[in-house]
CSV table of C-alpha atoms in Angstrom, one decimal:
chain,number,residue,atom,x,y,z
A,123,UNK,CA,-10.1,6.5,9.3
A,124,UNK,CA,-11.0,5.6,12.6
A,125,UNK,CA,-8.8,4.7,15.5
A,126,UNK,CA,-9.4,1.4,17.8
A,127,UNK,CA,-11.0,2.8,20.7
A,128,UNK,CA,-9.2,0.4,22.8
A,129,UNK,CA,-5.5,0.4,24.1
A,130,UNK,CA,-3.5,-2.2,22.6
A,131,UNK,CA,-0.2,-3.5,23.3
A,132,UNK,CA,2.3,-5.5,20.7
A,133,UNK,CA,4.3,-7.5,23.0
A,134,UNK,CA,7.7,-8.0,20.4
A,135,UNK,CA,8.8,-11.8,19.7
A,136,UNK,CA,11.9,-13.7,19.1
A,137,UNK,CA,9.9,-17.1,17.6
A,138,UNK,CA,7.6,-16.3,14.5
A,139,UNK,CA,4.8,-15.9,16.6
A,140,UNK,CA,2.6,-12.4,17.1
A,141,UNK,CA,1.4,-12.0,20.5
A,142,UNK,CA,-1.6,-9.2,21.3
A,143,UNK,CA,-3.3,-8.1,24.1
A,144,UNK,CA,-6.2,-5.7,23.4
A,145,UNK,CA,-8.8,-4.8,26.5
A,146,UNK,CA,-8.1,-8.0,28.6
A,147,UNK,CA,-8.0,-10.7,25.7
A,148,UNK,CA,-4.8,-12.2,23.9
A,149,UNK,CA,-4.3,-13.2,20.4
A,150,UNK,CA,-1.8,-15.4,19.1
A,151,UNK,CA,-0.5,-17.0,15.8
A,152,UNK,CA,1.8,-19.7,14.6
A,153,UNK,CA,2.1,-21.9,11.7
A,154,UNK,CA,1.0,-25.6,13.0
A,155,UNK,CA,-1.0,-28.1,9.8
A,156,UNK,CA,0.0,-31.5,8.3
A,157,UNK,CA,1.5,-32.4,4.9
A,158,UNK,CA,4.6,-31.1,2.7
A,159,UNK,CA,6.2,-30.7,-0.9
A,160,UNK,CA,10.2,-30.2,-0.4
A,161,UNK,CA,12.5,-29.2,-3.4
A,162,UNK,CA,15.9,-30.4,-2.5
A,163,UNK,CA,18.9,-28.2,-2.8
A,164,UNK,CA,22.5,-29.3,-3.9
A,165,UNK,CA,26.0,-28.6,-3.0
A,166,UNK,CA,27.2,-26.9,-5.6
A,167,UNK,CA,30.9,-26.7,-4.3
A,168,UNK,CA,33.5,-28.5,-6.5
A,169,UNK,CA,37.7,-29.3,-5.0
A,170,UNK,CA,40.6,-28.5,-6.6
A,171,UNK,CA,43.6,-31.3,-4.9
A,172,UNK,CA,44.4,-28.2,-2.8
A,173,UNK,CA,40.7,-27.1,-1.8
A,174,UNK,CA,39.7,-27.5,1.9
A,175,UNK,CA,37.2,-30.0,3.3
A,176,UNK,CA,34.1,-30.4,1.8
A,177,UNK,CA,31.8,-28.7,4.5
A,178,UNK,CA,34.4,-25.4,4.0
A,179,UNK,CA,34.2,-25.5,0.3
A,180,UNK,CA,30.3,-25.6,0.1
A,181,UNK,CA,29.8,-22.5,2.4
A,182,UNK,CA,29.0,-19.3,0.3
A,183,UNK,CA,27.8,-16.7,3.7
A,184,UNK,CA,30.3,-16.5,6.3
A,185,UNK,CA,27.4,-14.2,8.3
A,186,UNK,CA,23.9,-13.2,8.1
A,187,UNK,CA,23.0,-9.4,6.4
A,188,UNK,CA,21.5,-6.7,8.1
A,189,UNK,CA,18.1,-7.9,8.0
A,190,UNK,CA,16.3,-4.3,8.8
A,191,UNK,CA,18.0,-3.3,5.3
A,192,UNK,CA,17.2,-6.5,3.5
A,193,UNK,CA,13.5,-5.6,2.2
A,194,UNK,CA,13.1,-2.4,0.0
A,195,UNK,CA,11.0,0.6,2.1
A,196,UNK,CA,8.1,0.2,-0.5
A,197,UNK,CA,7.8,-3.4,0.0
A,198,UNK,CA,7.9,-2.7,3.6
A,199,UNK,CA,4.9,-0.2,2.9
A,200,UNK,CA,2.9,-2.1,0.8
A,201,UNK,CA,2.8,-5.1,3.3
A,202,UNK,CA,2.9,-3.4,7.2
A,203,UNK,CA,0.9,0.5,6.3
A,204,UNK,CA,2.0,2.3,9.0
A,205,UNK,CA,5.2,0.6,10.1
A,206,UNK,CA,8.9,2.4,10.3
A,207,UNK,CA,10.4,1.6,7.4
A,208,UNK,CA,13.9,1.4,9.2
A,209,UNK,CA,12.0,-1.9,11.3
A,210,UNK,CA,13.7,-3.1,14.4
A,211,UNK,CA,16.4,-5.5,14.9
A,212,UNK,CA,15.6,-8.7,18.0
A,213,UNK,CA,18.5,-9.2,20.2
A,214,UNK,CA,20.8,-12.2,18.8
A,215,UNK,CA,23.0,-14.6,21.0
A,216,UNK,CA,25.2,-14.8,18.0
A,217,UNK,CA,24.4,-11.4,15.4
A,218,UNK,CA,27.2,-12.9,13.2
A,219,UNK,CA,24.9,-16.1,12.1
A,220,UNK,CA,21.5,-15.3,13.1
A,221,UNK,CA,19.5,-12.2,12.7
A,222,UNK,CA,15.7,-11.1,12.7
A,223,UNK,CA,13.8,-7.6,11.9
A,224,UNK,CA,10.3,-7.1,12.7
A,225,UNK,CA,8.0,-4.5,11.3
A,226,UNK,CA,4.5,-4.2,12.5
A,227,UNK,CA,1.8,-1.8,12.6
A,228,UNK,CA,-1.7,-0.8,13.4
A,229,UNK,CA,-3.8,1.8,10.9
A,230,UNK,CA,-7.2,1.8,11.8
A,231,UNK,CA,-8.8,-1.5,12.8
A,232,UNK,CA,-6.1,-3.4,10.6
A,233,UNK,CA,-2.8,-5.0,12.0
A,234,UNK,CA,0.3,-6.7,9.7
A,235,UNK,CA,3.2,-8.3,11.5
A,236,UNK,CA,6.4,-9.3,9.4
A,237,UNK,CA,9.2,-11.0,10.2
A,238,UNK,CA,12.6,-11.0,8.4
A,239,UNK,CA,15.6,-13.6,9.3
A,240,UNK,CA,18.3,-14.8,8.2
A,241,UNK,CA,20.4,-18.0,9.7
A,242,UNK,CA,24.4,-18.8,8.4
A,243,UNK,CA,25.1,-22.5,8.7
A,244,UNK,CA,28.2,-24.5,8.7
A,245,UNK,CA,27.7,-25.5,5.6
A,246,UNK,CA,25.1,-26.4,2.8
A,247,UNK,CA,24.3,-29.7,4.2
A,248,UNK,CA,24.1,-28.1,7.4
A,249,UNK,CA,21.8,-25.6,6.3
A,250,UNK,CA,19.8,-28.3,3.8
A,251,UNK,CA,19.0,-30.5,7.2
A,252,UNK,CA,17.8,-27.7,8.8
A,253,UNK,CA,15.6,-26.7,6.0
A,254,UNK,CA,13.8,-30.5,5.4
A,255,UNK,CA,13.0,-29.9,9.3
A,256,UNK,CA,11.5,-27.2,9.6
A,257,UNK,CA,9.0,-27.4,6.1
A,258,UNK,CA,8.1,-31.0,7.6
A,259,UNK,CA,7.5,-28.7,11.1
A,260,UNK,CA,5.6,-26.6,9.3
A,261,UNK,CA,3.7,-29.4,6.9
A,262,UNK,CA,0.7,-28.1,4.3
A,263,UNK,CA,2.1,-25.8,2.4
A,264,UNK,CA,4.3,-25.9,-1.0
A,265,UNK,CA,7.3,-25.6,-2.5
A,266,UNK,CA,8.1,-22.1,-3.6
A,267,UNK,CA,10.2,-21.7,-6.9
A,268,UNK,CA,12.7,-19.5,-8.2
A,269,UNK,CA,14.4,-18.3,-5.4
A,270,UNK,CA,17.2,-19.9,-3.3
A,271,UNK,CA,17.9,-23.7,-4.0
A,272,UNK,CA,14.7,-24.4,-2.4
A,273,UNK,CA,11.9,-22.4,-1.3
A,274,UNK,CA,8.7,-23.8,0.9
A,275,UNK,CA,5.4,-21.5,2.1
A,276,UNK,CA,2.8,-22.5,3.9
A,277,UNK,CA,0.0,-20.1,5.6
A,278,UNK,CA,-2.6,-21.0,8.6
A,279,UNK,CA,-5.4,-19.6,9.9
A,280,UNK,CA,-6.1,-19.3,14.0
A,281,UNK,CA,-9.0,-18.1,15.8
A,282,UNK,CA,-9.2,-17.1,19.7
A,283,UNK,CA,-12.0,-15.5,21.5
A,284,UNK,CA,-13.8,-14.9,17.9
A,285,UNK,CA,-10.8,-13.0,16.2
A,286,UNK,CA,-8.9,-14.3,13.1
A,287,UNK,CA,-5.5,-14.0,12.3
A,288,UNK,CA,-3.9,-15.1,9.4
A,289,UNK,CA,-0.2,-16.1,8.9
A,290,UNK,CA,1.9,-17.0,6.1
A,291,UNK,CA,5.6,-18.6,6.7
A,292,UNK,CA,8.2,-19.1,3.4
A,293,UNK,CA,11.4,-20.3,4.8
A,294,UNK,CA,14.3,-20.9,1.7
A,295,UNK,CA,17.7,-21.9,1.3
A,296,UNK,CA,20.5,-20.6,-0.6
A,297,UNK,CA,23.7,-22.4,0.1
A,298,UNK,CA,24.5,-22.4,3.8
A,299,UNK,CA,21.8,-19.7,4.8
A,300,UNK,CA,18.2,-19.9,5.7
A,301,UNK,CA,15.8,-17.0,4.6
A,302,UNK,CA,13.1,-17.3,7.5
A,303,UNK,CA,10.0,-14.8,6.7
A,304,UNK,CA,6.9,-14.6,8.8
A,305,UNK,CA,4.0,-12.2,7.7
A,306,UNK,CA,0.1,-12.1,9.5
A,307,UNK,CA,-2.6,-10.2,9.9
A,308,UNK,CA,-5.9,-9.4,11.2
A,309,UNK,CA,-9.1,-6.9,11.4
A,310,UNK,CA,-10.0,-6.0,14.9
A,311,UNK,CA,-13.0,-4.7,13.2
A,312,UNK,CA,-14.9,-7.3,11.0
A,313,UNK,CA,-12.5,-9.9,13.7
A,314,UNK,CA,-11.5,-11.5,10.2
A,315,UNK,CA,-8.0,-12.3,8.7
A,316,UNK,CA,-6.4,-11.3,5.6
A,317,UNK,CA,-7.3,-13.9,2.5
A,318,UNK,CA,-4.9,-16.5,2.1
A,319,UNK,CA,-3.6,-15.0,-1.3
A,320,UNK,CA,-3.0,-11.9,0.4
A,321,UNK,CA,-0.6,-13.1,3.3
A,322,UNK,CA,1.2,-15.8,1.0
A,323,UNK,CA,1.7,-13.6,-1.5
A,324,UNK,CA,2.7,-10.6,0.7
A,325,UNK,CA,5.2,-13.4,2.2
A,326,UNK,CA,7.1,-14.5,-0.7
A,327,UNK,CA,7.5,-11.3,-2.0
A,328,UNK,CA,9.7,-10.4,1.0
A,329,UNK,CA,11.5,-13.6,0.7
A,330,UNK,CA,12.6,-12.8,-2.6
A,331,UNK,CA,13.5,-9.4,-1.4
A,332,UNK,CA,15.6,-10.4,1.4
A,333,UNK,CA,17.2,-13.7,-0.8
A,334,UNK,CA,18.3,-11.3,-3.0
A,335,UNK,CA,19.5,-9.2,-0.7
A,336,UNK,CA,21.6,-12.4,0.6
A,337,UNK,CA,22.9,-13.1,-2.8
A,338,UNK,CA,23.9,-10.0,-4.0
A,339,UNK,CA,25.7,-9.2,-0.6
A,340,UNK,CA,27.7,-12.5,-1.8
A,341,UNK,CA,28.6,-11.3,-4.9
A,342,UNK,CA,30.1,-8.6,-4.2
């Protein structure tokens, strides 16, 4: 396999962005189309006459799991070859309701950024407003089912100075969290991006990793 004959440098992000520099150009990606399917959730939290107000009662995550641990190390290998399996936790203002693990790599001419966050709301309605917001940000996609209460993806392609990349989002719900996952690519080779089945598909199946993840932390 050959190695880029170039120096590169992976500048590390806190939005769901992948910034590169490589030999005096930049590359960068973000999700940004038109259009949206939703699947709305529902509060599933029933009162007793001693139960506590409604935005208590309808809160199942009281904080956000270790994101780094949240995706198995195969599914980690399958989508970022090359990356440490153990990933690396972004600074948090507040660790207790919002985290975010990266993972990226670069094996041969190919690169594979992913993103794993989790965000702990108030409450379900909290956490169902932020949802409808962000898929209507992120318009295009579609709804994603089976996982969480409701599940969106959407993937875009950018180009800049000739090079592709490729990015998928799925953001879902489960109760009062928000599983955020961000997953791109490209070839600095062929200067194409992944297929769109690849990165979407790459994409969800972290999300269902790290919802389940969520959930089972929950039960327990």
């Amino acid at each position: 396999m050959r190695s880029l004959p170039l120096p590169l440098t992976l500048s590390a992000r806190l939005a769901p962005v992948a910034v590169l520099a490589v030999s005096g150009w930049a590359l960068s990606s973000g999700p940004s189309a038109p259009a949206a399917e939703n699947k709305a959730g529902q509060d599933n939290g029933s009162q007793s006459p001693t139960a506590p107000a409604t935005s208590a009662a309808s809160k199942a995550y009281d904080a956000a799991p270790s994101p780094c641990k949240s995706v198995p190390e195969k599914t980690v290998k399958s989508l970022v070859p090359g990356a440490k399996t153990a990933g690396k936790e972004i600074a948090s203002t507040d660790s207790k309701v919002r985290r975010t693990c990266s993972w990226n790599a670069l094996k041969g001419y190919d690169y594979r950024w992913l993103d794993v966050s989790f965000e702990v709301m108030e409450s379900e309605a909290a956490a169902e407003k932020s949802y409808k917001e962000r898929i209507s940000d992120d318009s295009g996609g579609g709804e994603v089912p089976g996982v969480g209460e409701a599940g969106y993806s959407v993937v875009n392609l950018t180009t800049q100075d000739k090079q592709q990349t490729r990015e998928g989002v799925v953001v879902v719900r489960s109760s009062n969290a928000l599983v955020v996952i961000t997953y791109n690519g490209s070839d600095f080779e062929s200067k194409k991006a992944p297929s769109t089945d690849e990165i979407n598909k790459g994409a969800i199946k972290a999300a269902k990793d790290a919802v389940a993840t969520l959930e089972d932390g929950q039960k327990s």
